[in-house]
């Protein structure tokens, strides 16, 4: 019997494989990417950012309490912290960056509430910006829905870790890695699976600049009575179906609140009066004194404190 | 699905996993390519496929009719062209036509107004329509024989690398290639990878990092009142649109190469052109040659005297302008280029300048500046905005460069200058030097490409659709 030696064939194939420039390039790329990733530029924690917003759109029938609103609510209320005072409640933060109370958004909240919940609760974070037509038509919620059509959630699920490794970074990050003393600000993001987004910038951004930016926005985009009316209609509908509806104004800084009251055409007293007339419950919260990173959004420390205070106030309201 | 998406990455892996097993026989190969292309194209909206199929069936059967029914050759050809262009008109231009008709009615004092029709613009319709037209036109001219295999035809028309934004491959060039089974060499696989990686670099790193800067500039209600700011923005747009479009073309060529097919070169460093004639021989080559061969030459070209040559050139360019978009700003953009070419032909200024020492580089700069000015009308959201910005650009006020850096950001500048340096490399003819044949240089190629892949991963800008998808 002739013994056929396959070693020369394998060797020849291997040699051909190693001379394949395409293969060499891919191998070197993987090594480079892995090495670079090990330097840990990725300053975001938790859920992969790209998946974070799609995750919220997939929620269905899984919460007792839904927190809604824009970035102030998204950064300001941490469900995990709230659960310290409301231990038996499943709480999800359904707020989106730059969001507004469009009909589509309001309609989408109900499906998140669990059918088997003892008491379904919707909490609306009412910032003047979220009541503008601009925010209701061009916002992260709508944008996420459009983008989600072109993505496979399953693929994101499976490649979560890979995607996180390849998060893009700014060239300035390499510069600051080489010269750490030159770094003017440090920032990080945290994307929590319960929908809370933690963000911090140290030192915090110029508050005057933030207030001015919002002022310019409100000069062109005042609060819309139509959007407020729509919120009242949905609140009435939810109350009738047995859902408890609460609302609050997210805390910021005194200068921001003063500017918003003056420029945005938001009448808080009138809103509260109308809201309670349709059956909603307004939760009065401390407007100032929580740590912010830009004068508009709470940083994680501020969010922890506010979430605890808010959930305590909510707990008392629930018992009333 | 977009080229710069995870989904497309998975699609490509799946496609090329089975491609080697299927490609050896014609019909299975065609079917596989058609299915993959339909999945790719239909992912945006499955309804778009219906229009593609209707266009394809019209053109395929018309091709056979033109070739075999000689008596009614012209009639069949006209019906086919009318049908193809008609569909393009309905989906892309109907609302523009109605808008202008209403404007005319208003000017005449008539109160009647036509309602705008709610109709979605299918992606890539302009591209595959032109591809389909090359098929019927070439058959009609006797330059090409039709295929009898409908699968063969649809594999050409729907081929996914190019369906959305070209290059517009001629049927007579691509159909014969599709009939053959090609075993790739190492060199071809390597070149394919190079095209793809360079394409992604241009699109994801350069174009996407410039996009947000330019979009911010144009979406601002009160434009920045600084000449130098707008000159920088417009030059960045020149680079953005070039990188966005040529990046897509490179990716398409690379993918086609991996399948064993050659798509035509679409961009050949247009910004190193020292004349407008040269510019249009380097920019969107597949489209400009399409218009040259099927419109300009059909009108008579330059065979009937200088005056008619100018007229034919203007007509061709204006049609090309309207092809780009249903708005008068695109027509103005095309008219500007027509004016540039006419002036160049009459005065021969570029050749005269090029005769002097360093004159070629001066001519290149002049062409680049004029092309940049024309891009303003291409990009602006309205005619008013374009005029407003043009006024600011030429008022030469507020020339502080430091403020511009604050507005735009260092990263965008870095990528902008990177491409300028790259184009300067080709302008100076450095790519022809012998050092590229050096063995050490050849050995470092995989390392250089790996570095580019790495940059594409980590320094990509926020993802955005390719600009030319809207056409």
Short mmCIF file of N, CA and C in Angstrom, two decimals, chain B residues 374-448:
data_model
loop_
_atom_site.label_atom_id
_atom_site.label_comp_id
_atom_site.label_asym_id
_atom_site.label_seq_id
_atom_site.Cartn_x
_atom_site.Cartn_y
_atom_site.Cartn_z
N UNK B 374 -19.11 76.88 -8.23
CA UNK B 374 -20.27 76.21 -8.85
C UNK B 374 -20.91 75.22 -7.89
N UNK B 375 -20.12 74.55 -7.05
CA UNK B 375 -20.66 73.60 -6.08
C UNK B 375 -21.64 74.26 -5.11
N UNK B 376 -21.47 75.56 -4.92
CA UNK B 376 -22.36 76.27 -4.00
C UNK B 376 -23.82 76.08 -4.41
N UNK B 377 -24.06 76.17 -5.72
CA UNK B 377 -25.44 76.03 -6.21
C UNK B 377 -25.90 74.58 -6.13
N UNK B 378 -24.97 73.69 -6.15
CA UNK B 378 -25.29 72.27 -6.05
C UNK B 378 -25.72 71.92 -4.63
N UNK B 379 -25.07 72.54 -3.67
CA UNK B 379 -25.28 72.17 -2.26
C UNK B 379 -26.34 73.01 -1.57
N UNK B 380 -26.46 74.28 -1.96
CA UNK B 380 -27.36 75.18 -1.23
C UNK B 380 -28.78 74.65 -1.22
N UNK B 381 -29.49 74.97 -0.13
CA UNK B 381 -30.86 74.49 0.01
C UNK B 381 -31.82 75.26 -0.90
N UNK B 382 -31.40 76.44 -1.33
CA UNK B 382 -32.26 77.22 -2.21
C UNK B 382 -31.38 78.21 -2.97
N UNK B 383 -31.97 78.78 -4.00
CA UNK B 383 -31.26 79.78 -4.80
C UNK B 383 -30.91 80.98 -3.93
N UNK B 384 -31.84 81.40 -3.10
CA UNK B 384 -31.61 82.56 -2.22
C UNK B 384 -30.42 82.32 -1.31
N UNK B 385 -30.37 81.13 -0.76
CA UNK B 385 -29.26 80.82 0.15
C UNK B 385 -27.93 80.86 -0.61
N UNK B 386 -27.94 80.32 -1.82
CA UNK B 386 -26.71 80.29 -2.62
C UNK B 386 -26.22 81.71 -2.91
N UNK B 387 -27.14 82.57 -3.29
CA UNK B 387 -26.77 83.95 -3.60
C UNK B 387 -26.26 84.67 -2.36
N UNK B 388 -26.92 84.42 -1.25
CA UNK B 388 -26.54 85.04 0.02
C UNK B 388 -25.10 84.65 0.39
N UNK B 389 -24.82 83.37 0.27
CA UNK B 389 -23.49 82.88 0.63
C UNK B 389 -22.45 83.38 -0.37
N UNK B 390 -22.83 83.39 -1.63
CA UNK B 390 -21.92 83.88 -2.67
C UNK B 390 -21.53 85.33 -2.38
N UNK B 391 -22.48 86.09 -1.98
CA UNK B 391 -22.25 87.49 -1.63
C UNK B 391 -21.25 87.59 -0.49
N UNK B 392 -21.45 86.77 0.53
CA UNK B 392 -20.53 86.79 1.68
C UNK B 392 -19.13 86.37 1.24
N UNK B 393 -19.06 85.35 0.38
CA UNK B 393 -17.74 84.86 -0.07
C UNK B 393 -16.96 85.94 -0.79
N UNK B 394 -17.66 86.71 -1.61
CA UNK B 394 -16.96 87.70 -2.43
C UNK B 394 -16.95 89.10 -1.82
N UNK B 395 -17.47 89.22 -0.61
CA UNK B 395 -17.40 90.52 0.06
C UNK B 395 -16.08 90.67 0.80
N UNK B 396 -15.37 89.55 1.00
CA UNK B 396 -14.06 89.53 1.67
C UNK B 396 -14.08 90.29 2.99
N UNK B 397 -15.09 89.99 3.81
CA UNK B 397 -15.11 90.61 5.13
C UNK B 397 -14.90 89.55 6.20
N UNK B 398 -14.50 90.02 7.37
CA UNK B 398 -14.30 89.16 8.54
C UNK B 398 -13.37 88.00 8.21
N UNK B 399 -12.09 88.33 8.02
CA UNK B 399 -11.15 87.35 7.52
C UNK B 399 -10.33 86.67 8.60
N UNK B 400 -10.84 86.67 9.83
CA UNK B 400 -10.09 86.05 10.92
C UNK B 400 -10.14 84.54 10.82
N UNK B 401 -8.98 83.92 10.69
CA UNK B 401 -8.91 82.48 10.51
C UNK B 401 -9.11 81.73 11.82
N UNK B 402 -8.76 82.37 12.93
CA UNK B 402 -8.84 81.67 14.22
C UNK B 402 -10.28 81.36 14.59
N UNK B 403 -11.19 82.30 14.25
CA UNK B 403 -12.61 82.04 14.50
C UNK B 403 -13.10 80.86 13.67
N UNK B 404 -12.57 80.75 12.48
CA UNK B 404 -12.99 79.67 11.59
C UNK B 404 -12.62 78.31 12.20
N UNK B 405 -11.44 78.25 12.78
CA UNK B 405 -11.01 76.98 13.41
C UNK B 405 -11.95 76.63 14.56
N UNK B 406 -12.37 77.65 15.30
CA UNK B 406 -13.30 77.41 16.41
C UNK B 406 -14.62 76.84 15.90
N UNK B 407 -15.09 77.41 14.81
CA UNK B 407 -16.38 76.95 14.27
C UNK B 407 -16.29 75.54 13.74
N UNK B 408 -15.21 75.28 13.03
CA UNK B 408 -15.14 74.05 12.24
C UNK B 408 -14.48 72.90 12.99
N UNK B 409 -13.48 73.19 13.78
CA UNK B 409 -12.82 72.11 14.54
C UNK B 409 -11.58 71.61 13.84
N UNK B 410 -10.59 71.24 14.64
CA UNK B 410 -9.28 70.83 14.11
C UNK B 410 -9.39 69.54 13.31
N UNK B 411 -10.22 68.61 13.77
CA UNK B 411 -10.29 67.29 13.12
C UNK B 411 -10.71 67.43 11.66
N UNK B 412 -11.74 68.27 11.41
CA UNK B 412 -12.21 68.44 10.03
C UNK B 412 -11.09 69.03 9.17
N UNK B 413 -10.35 69.99 9.73
CA UNK B 413 -9.24 70.58 8.98
C UNK B 413 -8.17 69.55 8.66
N UNK B 414 -7.87 68.70 9.64
CA UNK B 414 -6.82 67.69 9.44
C UNK B 414 -7.17 66.79 8.26
N UNK B 415 -8.43 66.32 8.24
CA UNK B 415 -8.82 65.42 7.16
C UNK B 415 -8.89 66.14 5.82
N UNK B 416 -9.28 67.39 5.86
CA UNK B 416 -9.35 68.20 4.66
C UNK B 416 -7.95 68.35 4.05
N UNK B 417 -6.98 68.70 4.88
CA UNK B 417 -5.61 68.88 4.38
C UNK B 417 -4.99 67.55 3.95
N UNK B 418 -5.39 66.47 4.58
CA UNK B 418 -4.89 65.15 4.22
C UNK B 418 -5.22 64.83 2.77
N UNK B 419 -6.47 65.13 2.39
CA UNK B 419 -6.86 64.85 1.01
C UNK B 419 -6.18 65.82 0.05
N UNK B 420 -6.01 67.07 0.45
CA UNK B 420 -5.33 68.03 -0.42
C UNK B 420 -3.91 67.55 -0.69
N UNK B 421 -3.25 67.06 0.35
CA UNK B 421 -1.88 66.55 0.19
C UNK B 421 -1.87 65.34 -0.75
N UNK B 422 -2.86 64.48 -0.57
CA UNK B 422 -2.97 63.29 -1.42
C UNK B 422 -3.14 63.68 -2.88
N UNK B 423 -4.00 64.67 -3.13
CA UNK B 423 -4.23 65.09 -4.52
C UNK B 423 -2.99 65.80 -5.07
N UNK B 424 -2.29 66.52 -4.20
CA UNK B 424 -1.06 67.20 -4.64
C UNK B 424 -0.03 66.17 -5.09
N UNK B 425 -0.02 65.03 -4.43
CA UNK B 425 0.87 63.91 -4.78
C UNK B 425 0.65 63.50 -6.23
N UNK B 426 -0.61 63.45 -6.64
CA UNK B 426 -0.91 63.07 -8.02
C UNK B 426 -0.71 64.25 -8.97
N UNK B 427 -0.95 65.45 -8.48
CA UNK B 427 -0.73 66.64 -9.31
C UNK B 427 0.74 66.76 -9.70
N UNK B 428 1.61 66.44 -8.73
CA UNK B 428 3.05 66.55 -8.97
C UNK B 428 3.60 65.32 -9.70
N UNK B 429 2.72 64.37 -9.99
CA UNK B 429 3.13 63.19 -10.76
C UNK B 429 4.01 62.22 -9.99
N UNK B 430 3.95 62.26 -8.66
CA UNK B 430 4.83 61.42 -7.85
C UNK B 430 4.48 59.93 -7.97
N UNK B 431 3.27 59.64 -8.43
CA UNK B 431 2.87 58.22 -8.50
C UNK B 431 3.59 57.48 -9.63
N UNK B 432 4.23 58.26 -10.53
CA UNK B 432 4.91 57.61 -11.65
C UNK B 432 6.36 57.27 -11.32
N UNK B 433 6.80 57.67 -10.17
CA UNK B 433 8.20 57.47 -9.82
C UNK B 433 8.53 55.99 -9.66
N UNK B 434 9.76 55.63 -9.92
CA UNK B 434 10.20 54.24 -9.88
C UNK B 434 10.23 53.62 -8.50
N UNK B 435 10.25 54.48 -7.47
CA UNK B 435 10.37 53.94 -6.12
C UNK B 435 9.19 53.05 -5.75
N UNK B 436 8.06 53.21 -6.50
CA UNK B 436 6.90 52.38 -6.20
C UNK B 436 7.14 50.92 -6.60
N UNK B 437 8.14 50.69 -7.46
CA UNK B 437 8.44 49.31 -7.84
C UNK B 437 9.44 48.67 -6.90
N UNK B 438 9.90 49.48 -5.99
CA UNK B 438 10.87 49.00 -5.01
C UNK B 438 10.29 47.85 -4.19
N UNK B 439 11.14 46.83 -3.94
CA UNK B 439 10.66 45.63 -3.24
C UNK B 439 10.20 45.94 -1.81
N UNK B 440 10.94 46.83 -1.18
CA UNK B 440 10.59 47.19 0.21
C UNK B 440 9.21 47.86 0.23
N UNK B 441 8.99 48.74 -0.72
CA UNK B 441 7.70 49.42 -0.81
C UNK B 441 6.58 48.40 -1.01
N UNK B 442 6.82 47.43 -1.89
CA UNK B 442 5.81 46.40 -2.15
C UNK B 442 5.51 45.59 -0.89
N UNK B 443 6.54 45.31 -0.12
CA UNK B 443 6.35 44.49 1.09
C UNK B 443 5.60 45.25 2.17
N UNK B 444 5.73 46.56 2.15
CA UNK B 444 5.05 47.34 3.21
C UNK B 444 3.59 47.63 2.85
N UNK B 445 3.19 47.30 1.64
CA UNK B 445 1.81 47.60 1.23
C UNK B 445 0.75 47.01 2.18
N UNK B 446 0.88 45.73 2.57
CA UNK B 446 -0.14 45.20 3.50
C UNK B 446 -0.18 45.97 4.82
N UNK B 447 0.96 46.43 5.28
CA UNK B 447 1.00 47.17 6.56
C UNK B 447 0.31 48.52 6.38
N UNK B 448 0.59 49.16 5.25
CA UNK B 448 -0.04 50.46 5.00
C UNK B 448 -1.55 50.30 4.90
#
